[in-house]
PDB file of C-alpha atoms in Angstrom:
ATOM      1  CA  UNK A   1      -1.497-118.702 -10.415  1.00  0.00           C
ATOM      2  CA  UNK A   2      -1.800-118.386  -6.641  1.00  0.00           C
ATOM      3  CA  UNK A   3       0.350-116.207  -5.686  1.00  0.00           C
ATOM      4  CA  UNK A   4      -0.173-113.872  -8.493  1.00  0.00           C
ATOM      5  CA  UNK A   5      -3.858-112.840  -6.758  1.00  0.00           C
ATOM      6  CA  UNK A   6      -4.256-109.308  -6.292  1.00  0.00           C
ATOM      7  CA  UNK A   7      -0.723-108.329  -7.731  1.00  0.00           C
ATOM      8  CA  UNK A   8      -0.637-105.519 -10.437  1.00  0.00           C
ATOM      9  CA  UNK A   9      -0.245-106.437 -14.345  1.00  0.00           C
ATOM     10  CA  UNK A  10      -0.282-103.746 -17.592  1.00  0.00           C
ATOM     11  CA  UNK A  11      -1.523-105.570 -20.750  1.00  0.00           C
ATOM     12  CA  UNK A  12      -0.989-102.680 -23.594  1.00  0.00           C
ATOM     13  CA  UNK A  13      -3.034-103.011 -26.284  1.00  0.00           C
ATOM     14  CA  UNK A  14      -5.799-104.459 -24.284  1.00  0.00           C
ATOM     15  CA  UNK A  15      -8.693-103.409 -26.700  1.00  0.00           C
ATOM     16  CA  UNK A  16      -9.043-105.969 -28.699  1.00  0.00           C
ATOM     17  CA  UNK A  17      -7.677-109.524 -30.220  1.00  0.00           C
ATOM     18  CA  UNK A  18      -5.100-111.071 -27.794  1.00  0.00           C
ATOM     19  CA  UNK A  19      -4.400-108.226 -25.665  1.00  0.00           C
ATOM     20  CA  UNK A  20      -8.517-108.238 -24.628  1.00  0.00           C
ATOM     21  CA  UNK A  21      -8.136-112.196 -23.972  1.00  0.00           C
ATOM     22  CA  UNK A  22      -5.062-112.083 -21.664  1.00  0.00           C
ATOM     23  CA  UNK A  23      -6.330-109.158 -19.669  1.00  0.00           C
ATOM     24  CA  UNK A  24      -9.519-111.069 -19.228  1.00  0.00           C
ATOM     25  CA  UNK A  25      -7.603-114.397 -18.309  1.00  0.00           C
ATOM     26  CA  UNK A  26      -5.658-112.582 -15.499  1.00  0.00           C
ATOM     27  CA  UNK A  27      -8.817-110.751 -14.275  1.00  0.00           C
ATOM     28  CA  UNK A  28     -10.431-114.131 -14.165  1.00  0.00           C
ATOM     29  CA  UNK A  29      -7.202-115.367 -12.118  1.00  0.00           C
ATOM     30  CA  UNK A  30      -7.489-113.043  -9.656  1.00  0.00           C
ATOM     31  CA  UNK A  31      -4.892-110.056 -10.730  1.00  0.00           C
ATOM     32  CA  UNK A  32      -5.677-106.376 -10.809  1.00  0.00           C
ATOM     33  CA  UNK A  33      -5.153-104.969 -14.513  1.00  0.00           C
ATOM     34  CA  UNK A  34      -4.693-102.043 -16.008  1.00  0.00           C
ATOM     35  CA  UNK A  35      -5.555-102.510 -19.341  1.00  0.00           C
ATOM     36  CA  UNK A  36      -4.263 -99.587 -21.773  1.00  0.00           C
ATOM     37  CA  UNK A  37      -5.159 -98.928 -25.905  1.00  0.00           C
ATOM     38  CA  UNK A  38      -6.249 -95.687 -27.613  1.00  0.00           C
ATOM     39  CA  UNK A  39     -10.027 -97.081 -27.499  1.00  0.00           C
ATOM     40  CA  UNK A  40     -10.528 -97.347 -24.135  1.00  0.00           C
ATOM     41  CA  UNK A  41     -14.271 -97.900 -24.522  1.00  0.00           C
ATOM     42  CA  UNK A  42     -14.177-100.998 -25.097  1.00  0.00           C
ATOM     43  CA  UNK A  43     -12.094-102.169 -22.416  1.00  0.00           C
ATOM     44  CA  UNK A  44     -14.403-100.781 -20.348  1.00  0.00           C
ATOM     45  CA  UNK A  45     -16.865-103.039 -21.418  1.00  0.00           C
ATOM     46  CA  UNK A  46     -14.703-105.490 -20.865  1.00  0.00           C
ATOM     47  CA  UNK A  47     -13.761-104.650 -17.319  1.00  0.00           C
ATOM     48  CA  UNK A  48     -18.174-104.719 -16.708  1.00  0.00           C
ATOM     49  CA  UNK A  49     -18.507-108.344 -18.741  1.00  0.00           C
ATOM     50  CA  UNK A  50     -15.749-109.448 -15.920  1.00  0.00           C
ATOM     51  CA  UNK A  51     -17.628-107.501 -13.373  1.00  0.00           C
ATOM     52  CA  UNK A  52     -21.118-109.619 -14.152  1.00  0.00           C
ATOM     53  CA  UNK A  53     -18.737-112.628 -15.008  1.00  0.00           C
ATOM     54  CA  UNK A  54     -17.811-112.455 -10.793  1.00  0.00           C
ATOM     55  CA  UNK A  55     -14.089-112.920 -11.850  1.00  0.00           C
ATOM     56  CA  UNK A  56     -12.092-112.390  -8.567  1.00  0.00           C
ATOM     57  CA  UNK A  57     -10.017-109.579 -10.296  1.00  0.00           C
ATOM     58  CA  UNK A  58     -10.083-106.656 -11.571  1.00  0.00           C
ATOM     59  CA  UNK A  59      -9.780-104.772 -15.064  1.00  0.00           C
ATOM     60  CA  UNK A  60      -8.730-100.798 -14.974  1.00  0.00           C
ATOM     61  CA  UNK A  61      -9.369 -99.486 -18.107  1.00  0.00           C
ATOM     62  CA  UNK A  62      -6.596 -96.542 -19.015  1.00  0.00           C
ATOM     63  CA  UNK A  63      -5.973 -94.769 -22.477  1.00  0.00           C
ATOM     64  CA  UNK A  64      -2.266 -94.238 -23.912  1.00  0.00           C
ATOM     65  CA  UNK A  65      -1.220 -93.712 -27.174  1.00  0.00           C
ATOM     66  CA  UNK A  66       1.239 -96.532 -27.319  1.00  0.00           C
ATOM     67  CA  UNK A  67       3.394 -94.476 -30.081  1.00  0.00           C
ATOM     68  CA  UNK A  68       3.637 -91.351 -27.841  1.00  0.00           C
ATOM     69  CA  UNK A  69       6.254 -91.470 -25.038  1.00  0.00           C
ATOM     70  CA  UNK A  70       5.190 -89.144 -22.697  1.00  0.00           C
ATOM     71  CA  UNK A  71       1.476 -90.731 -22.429  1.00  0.00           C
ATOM     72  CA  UNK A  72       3.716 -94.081 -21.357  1.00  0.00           C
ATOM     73  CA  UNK A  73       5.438 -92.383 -18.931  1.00  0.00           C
ATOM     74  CA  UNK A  74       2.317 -90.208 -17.444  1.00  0.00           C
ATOM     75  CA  UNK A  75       0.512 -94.411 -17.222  1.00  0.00           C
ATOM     76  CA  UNK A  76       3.609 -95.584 -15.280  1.00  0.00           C
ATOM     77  CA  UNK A  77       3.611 -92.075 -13.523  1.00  0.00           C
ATOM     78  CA  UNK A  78      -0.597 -93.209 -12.298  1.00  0.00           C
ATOM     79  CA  UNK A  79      -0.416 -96.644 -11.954  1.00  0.00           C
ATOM     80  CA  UNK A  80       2.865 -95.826  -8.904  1.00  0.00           C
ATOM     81  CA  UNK A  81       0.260 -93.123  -7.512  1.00  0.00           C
ATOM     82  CA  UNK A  82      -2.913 -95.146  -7.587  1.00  0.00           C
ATOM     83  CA  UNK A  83      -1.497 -98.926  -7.683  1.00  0.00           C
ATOM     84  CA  UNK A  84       1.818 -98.655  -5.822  1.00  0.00           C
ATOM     85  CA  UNK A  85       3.482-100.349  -9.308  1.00  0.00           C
ATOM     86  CA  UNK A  86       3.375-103.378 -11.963  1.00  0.00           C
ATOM     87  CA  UNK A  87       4.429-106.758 -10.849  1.00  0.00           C
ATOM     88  CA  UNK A  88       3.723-108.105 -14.357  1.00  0.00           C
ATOM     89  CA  UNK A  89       4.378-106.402 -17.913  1.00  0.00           C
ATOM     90  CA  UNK A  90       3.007-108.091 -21.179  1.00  0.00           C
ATOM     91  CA  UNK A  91       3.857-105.735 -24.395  1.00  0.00           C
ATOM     92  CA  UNK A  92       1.301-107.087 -26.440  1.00  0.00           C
ATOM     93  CA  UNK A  93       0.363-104.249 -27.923  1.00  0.00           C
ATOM     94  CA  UNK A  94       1.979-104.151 -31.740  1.00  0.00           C
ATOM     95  CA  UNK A  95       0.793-103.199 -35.680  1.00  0.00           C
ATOM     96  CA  UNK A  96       1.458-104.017 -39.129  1.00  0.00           C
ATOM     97  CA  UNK A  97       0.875-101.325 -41.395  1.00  0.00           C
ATOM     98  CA  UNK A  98       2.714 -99.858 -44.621  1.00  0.00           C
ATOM     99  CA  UNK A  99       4.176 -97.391 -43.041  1.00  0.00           C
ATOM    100  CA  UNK A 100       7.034 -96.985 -40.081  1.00  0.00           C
ATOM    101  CA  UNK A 101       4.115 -96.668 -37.315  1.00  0.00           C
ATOM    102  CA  UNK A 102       4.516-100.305 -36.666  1.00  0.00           C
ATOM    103  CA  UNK A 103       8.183-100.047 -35.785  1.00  0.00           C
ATOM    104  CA  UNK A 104       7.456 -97.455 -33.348  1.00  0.00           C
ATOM    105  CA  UNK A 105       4.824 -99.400 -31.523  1.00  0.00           C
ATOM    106  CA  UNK A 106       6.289-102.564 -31.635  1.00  0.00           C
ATOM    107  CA  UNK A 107      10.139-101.864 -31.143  1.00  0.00           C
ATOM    108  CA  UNK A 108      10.137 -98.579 -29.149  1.00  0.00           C
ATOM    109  CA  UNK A 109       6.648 -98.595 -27.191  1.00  0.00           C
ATOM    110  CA  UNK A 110       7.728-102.047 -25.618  1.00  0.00           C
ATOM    111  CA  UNK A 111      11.171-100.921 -24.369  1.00  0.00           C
ATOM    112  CA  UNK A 112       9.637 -97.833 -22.982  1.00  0.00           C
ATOM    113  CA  UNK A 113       7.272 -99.850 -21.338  1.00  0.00           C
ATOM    114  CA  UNK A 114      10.235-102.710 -20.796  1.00  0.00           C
ATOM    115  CA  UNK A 115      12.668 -99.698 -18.855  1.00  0.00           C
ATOM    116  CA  UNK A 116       9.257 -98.439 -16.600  1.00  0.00           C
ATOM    117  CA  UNK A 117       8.177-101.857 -15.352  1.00  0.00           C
ATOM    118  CA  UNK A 118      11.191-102.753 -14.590  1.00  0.00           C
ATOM    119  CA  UNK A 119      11.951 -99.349 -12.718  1.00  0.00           C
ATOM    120  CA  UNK A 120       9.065 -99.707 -11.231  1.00  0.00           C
ATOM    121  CA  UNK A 121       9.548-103.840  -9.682  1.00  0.00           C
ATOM    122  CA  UNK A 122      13.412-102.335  -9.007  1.00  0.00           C
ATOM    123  CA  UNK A 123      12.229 -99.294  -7.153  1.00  0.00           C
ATOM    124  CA  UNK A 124       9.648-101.535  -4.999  1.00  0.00           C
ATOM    125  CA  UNK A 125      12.296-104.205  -4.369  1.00  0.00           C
ATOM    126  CA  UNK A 126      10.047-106.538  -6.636  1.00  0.00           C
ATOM    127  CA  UNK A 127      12.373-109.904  -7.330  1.00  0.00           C
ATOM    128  CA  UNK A 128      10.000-112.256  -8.981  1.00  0.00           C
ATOM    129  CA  UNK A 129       8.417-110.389 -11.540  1.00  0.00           C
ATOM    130  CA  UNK A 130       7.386-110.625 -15.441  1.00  0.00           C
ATOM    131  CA  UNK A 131       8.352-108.874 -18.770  1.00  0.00           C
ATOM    132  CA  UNK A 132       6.153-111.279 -21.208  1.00  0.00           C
ATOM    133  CA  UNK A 133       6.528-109.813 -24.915  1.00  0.00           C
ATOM    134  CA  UNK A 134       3.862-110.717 -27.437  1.00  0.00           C
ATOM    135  CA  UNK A 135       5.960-111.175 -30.489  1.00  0.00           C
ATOM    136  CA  UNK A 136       5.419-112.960 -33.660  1.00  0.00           C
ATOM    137  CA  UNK A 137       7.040-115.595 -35.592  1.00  0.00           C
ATOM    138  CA  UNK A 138       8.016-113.484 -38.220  1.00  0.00           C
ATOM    139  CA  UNK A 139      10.898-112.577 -35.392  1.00  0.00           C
ATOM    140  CA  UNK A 140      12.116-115.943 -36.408  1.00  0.00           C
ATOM    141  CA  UNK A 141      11.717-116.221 -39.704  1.00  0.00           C
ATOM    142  CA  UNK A 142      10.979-113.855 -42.347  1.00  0.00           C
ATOM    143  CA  UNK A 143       7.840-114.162 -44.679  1.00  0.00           C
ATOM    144  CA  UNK A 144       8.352-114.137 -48.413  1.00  0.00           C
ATOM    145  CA  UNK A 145       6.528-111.328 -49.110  1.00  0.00           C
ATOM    146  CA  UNK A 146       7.480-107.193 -49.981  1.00  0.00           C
ATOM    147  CA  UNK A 147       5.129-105.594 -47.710  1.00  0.00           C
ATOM    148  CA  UNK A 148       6.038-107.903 -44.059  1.00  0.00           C
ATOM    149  CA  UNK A 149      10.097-107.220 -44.513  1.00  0.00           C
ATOM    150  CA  UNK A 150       9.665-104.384 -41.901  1.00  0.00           C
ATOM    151  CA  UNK A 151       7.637-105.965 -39.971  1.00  0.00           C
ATOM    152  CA  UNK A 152       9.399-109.305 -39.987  1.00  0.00           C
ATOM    153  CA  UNK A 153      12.418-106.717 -38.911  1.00  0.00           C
ATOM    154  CA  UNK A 154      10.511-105.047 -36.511  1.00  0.00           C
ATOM    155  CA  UNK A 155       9.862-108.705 -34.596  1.00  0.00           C
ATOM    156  CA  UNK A 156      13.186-109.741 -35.373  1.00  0.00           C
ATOM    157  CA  UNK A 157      14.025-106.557 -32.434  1.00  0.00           C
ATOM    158  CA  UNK A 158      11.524-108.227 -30.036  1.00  0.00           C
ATOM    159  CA  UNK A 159      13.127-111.379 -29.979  1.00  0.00           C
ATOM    160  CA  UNK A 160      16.806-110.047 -29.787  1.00  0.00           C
ATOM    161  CA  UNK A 161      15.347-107.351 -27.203  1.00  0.00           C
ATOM    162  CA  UNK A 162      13.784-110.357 -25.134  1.00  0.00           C
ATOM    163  CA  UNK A 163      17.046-112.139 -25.250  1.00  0.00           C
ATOM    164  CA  UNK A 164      19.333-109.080 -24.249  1.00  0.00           C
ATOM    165  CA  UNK A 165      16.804-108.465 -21.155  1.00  0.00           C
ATOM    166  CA  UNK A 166      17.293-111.345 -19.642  1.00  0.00           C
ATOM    167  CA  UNK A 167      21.117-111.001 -19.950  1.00  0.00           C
ATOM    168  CA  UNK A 168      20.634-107.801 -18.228  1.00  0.00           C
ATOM    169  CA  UNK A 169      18.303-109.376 -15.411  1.00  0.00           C
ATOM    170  CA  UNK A 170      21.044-112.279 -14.990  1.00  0.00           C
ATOM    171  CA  UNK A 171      23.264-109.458 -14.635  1.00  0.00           C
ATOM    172  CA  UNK A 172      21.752-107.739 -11.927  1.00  0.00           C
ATOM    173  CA  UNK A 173      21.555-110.942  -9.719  1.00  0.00           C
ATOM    174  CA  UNK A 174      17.259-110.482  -9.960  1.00  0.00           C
ATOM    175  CA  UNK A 175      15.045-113.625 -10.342  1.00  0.00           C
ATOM    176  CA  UNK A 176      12.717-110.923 -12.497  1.00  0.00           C
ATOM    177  CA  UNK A 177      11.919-112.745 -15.669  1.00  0.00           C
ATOM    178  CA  UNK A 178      11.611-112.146 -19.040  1.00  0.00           C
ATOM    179  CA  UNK A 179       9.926-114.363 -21.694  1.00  0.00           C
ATOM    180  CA  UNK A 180       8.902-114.542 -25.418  1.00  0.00           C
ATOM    181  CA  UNK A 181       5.279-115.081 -26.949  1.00  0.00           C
ATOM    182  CA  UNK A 182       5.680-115.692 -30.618  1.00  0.00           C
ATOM    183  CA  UNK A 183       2.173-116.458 -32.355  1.00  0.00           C
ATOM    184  CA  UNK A 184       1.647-117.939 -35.855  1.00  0.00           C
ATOM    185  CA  UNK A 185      -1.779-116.937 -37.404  1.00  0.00           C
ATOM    186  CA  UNK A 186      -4.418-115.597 -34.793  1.00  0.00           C
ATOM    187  CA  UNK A 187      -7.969-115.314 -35.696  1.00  0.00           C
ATOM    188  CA  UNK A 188      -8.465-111.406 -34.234  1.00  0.00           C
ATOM    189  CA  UNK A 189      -8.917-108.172 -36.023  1.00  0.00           C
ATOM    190  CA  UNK A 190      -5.750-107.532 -37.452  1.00  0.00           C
ATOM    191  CA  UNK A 191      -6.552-108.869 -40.947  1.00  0.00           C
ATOM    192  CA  UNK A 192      -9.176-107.020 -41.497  1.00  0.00           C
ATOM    193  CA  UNK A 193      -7.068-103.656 -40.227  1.00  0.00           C
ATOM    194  CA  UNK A 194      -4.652-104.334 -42.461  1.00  0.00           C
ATOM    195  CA  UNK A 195      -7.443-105.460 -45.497  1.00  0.00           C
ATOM    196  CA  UNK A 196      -9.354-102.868 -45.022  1.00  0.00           C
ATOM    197  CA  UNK A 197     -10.012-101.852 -48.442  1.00  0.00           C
ATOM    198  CA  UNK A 198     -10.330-105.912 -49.278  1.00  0.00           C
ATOM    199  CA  UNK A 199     -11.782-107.611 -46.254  1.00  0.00           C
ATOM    200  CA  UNK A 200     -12.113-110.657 -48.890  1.00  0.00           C
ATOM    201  CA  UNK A 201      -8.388-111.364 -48.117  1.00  0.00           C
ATOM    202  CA  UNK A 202      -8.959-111.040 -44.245  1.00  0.00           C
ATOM    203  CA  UNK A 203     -11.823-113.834 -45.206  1.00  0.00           C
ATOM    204  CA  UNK A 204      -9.588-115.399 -47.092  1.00  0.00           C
ATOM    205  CA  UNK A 205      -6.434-115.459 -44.758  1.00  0.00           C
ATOM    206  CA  UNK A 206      -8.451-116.949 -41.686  1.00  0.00           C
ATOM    207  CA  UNK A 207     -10.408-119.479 -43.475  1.00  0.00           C
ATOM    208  CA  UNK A 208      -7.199-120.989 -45.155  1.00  0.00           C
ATOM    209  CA  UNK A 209      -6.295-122.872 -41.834  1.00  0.00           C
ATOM    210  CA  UNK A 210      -8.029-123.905 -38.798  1.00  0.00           C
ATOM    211  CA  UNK A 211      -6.367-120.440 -37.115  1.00  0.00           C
ATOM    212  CA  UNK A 212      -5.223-120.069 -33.404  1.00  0.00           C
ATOM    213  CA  UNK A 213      -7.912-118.193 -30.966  1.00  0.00           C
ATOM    214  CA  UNK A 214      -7.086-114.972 -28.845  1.00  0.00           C
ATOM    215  CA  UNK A 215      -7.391-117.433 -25.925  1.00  0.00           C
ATOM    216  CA  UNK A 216      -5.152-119.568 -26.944  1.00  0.00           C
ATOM    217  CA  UNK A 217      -2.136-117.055 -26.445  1.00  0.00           C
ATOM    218  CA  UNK A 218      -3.828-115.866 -23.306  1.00  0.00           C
ATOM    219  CA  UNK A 219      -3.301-119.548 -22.163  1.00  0.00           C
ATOM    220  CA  UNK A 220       0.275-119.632 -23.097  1.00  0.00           C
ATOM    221  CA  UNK A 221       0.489-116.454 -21.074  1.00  0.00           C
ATOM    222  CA  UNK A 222      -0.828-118.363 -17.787  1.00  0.00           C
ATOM    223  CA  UNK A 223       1.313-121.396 -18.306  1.00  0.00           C
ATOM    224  CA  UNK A 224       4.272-119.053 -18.303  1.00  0.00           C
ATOM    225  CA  UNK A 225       2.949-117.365 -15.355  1.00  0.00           C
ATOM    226  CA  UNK A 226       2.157-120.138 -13.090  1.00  0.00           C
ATOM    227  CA  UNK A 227       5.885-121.690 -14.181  1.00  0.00           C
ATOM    228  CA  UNK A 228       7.699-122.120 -10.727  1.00  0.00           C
ATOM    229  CA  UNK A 229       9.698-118.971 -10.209  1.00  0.00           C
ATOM    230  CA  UNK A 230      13.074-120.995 -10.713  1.00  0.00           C
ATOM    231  CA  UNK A 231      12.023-121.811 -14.337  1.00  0.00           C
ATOM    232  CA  UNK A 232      12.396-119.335 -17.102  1.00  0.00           C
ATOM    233  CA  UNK A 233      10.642-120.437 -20.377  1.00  0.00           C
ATOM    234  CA  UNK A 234      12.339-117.873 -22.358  1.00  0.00           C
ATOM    235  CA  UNK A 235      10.416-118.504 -26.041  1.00  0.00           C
ATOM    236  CA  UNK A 236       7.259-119.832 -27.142  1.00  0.00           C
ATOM    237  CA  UNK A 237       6.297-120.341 -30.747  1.00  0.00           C
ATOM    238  CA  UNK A 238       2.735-121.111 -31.042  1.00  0.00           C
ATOM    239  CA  UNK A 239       0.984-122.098 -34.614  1.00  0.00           C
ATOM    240  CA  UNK A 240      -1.850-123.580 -35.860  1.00  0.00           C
ATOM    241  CA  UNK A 241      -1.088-126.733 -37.178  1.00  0.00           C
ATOM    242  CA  UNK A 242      -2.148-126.461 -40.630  1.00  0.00           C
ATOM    243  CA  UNK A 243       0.008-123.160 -40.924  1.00  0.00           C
ATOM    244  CA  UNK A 244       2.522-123.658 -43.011  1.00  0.00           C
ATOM    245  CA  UNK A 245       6.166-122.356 -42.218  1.00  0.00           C
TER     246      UNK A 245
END
């Protein structure tokens, strides 16, 4: 992770769950990040726990609504003025909800933030570096059950966005990489946003297998990160081992 020490990241949905983890993880490995979510509160208390931590990096708290385009383009638009650009881009940010809200956060929000980072590594003459997409394994295989078929849809775009990006980046003769993240069941918050009205299934989702941790996707994110820049690990799939498939 050498060379990645004082370079420029964006982790979106950097609140919370995973996205908190990995932004912390690169902090702690020197990077400067600009952490983005709706609730930026709590990132910034998670930029001062790194500050009294004495991690070498830094965490810049910024707030963007991931499902509105123009506050994605107005971040890319600050982080050129104050930052210079991105050398690293993990769409972590996504949702799972009964409505479409999900699909426009987790399909659209990443290739907005996809076409900006890699304007922005183009524009700076940036050759070596990452697009990391946080995607699921329902954008592998789709979960028997009414309710996740959009979802399992809306993943199923990550992974066949992941794949046509680095196509395009092969294309354009660019050792900028791309890669895909693709978690099975992750101990966070999301359960209990989506149980809301009965956290006894969030209870009763995490306790049925010894689950993955937050950190344990921010690892995966390092170990991707401090590949050689020859090597392009293009998928992960991560599960607990208990999980069933």
């Amino acid at each position: 992770m050498d060379r990645w020490k004082g370079r420029v990241a964006l982790v979106t949905g950097a609140s919370v769950g995973i996205g908190a983890a990995i932004a912390k993880s690169l902090v702690q490995h020197g990077m400067k990040v600009i952490g983005c979510a709706r609730n930026v509160e709590q990132i910034q208390k998670l930029a001062a726990e790194c500050v009294s931590s004495g991690f070498s990096g830094t965490l810049i708290p910024y707030k963007c609504d991931l499902s509105v385009e123009d506050d994605m383009i107005s971040m890319f638009s600050w982080i050129k003025v104050q930052h210079q650009g991105i050398d690293v881009c993990i769409n972590n940010a996504g949702l799972f909800s009964l409505s479409n809200m999900h699909s426009h956060v987790n399909v659209i929000a990443l290739s907005v933030c996809t076409r900006e980072a890699y304007q922005s590594m183009k524009e700076r003459k940036i050759d070596d570096g990452h697009i990391i997409n946080i995607n699921s394994i329902c954008g592998h295989r789709v979960v028997n059950h009414a309710d996740a078929h959009f979802y399992s849809a809306s993943k199923y775009a990550v992974t066949a966005l992941t794949e046509g990006l680095r196509q395009e980046l092969r294309e354009a003769k660019t050792h900028i990489r791309a890669t895909c993240i693709s978690p099975g069941l992750v101990e966070t918050e999301f359960a209990y946003r989506l149980f809301s009205e009965n956290p006894e299934i969030a209870v009763a989702t995490y306790t049925s297998v010894k689950c993955l941790q937050a950190v344990d996707i921010a690892n995966s994110v390092v170990y991707v990160l401090s590949a050689p820049p020859h090597v392009q690990i293009g998928d992960i799939e991560i599960t607990p081992v208990e999980q069933s498939m």
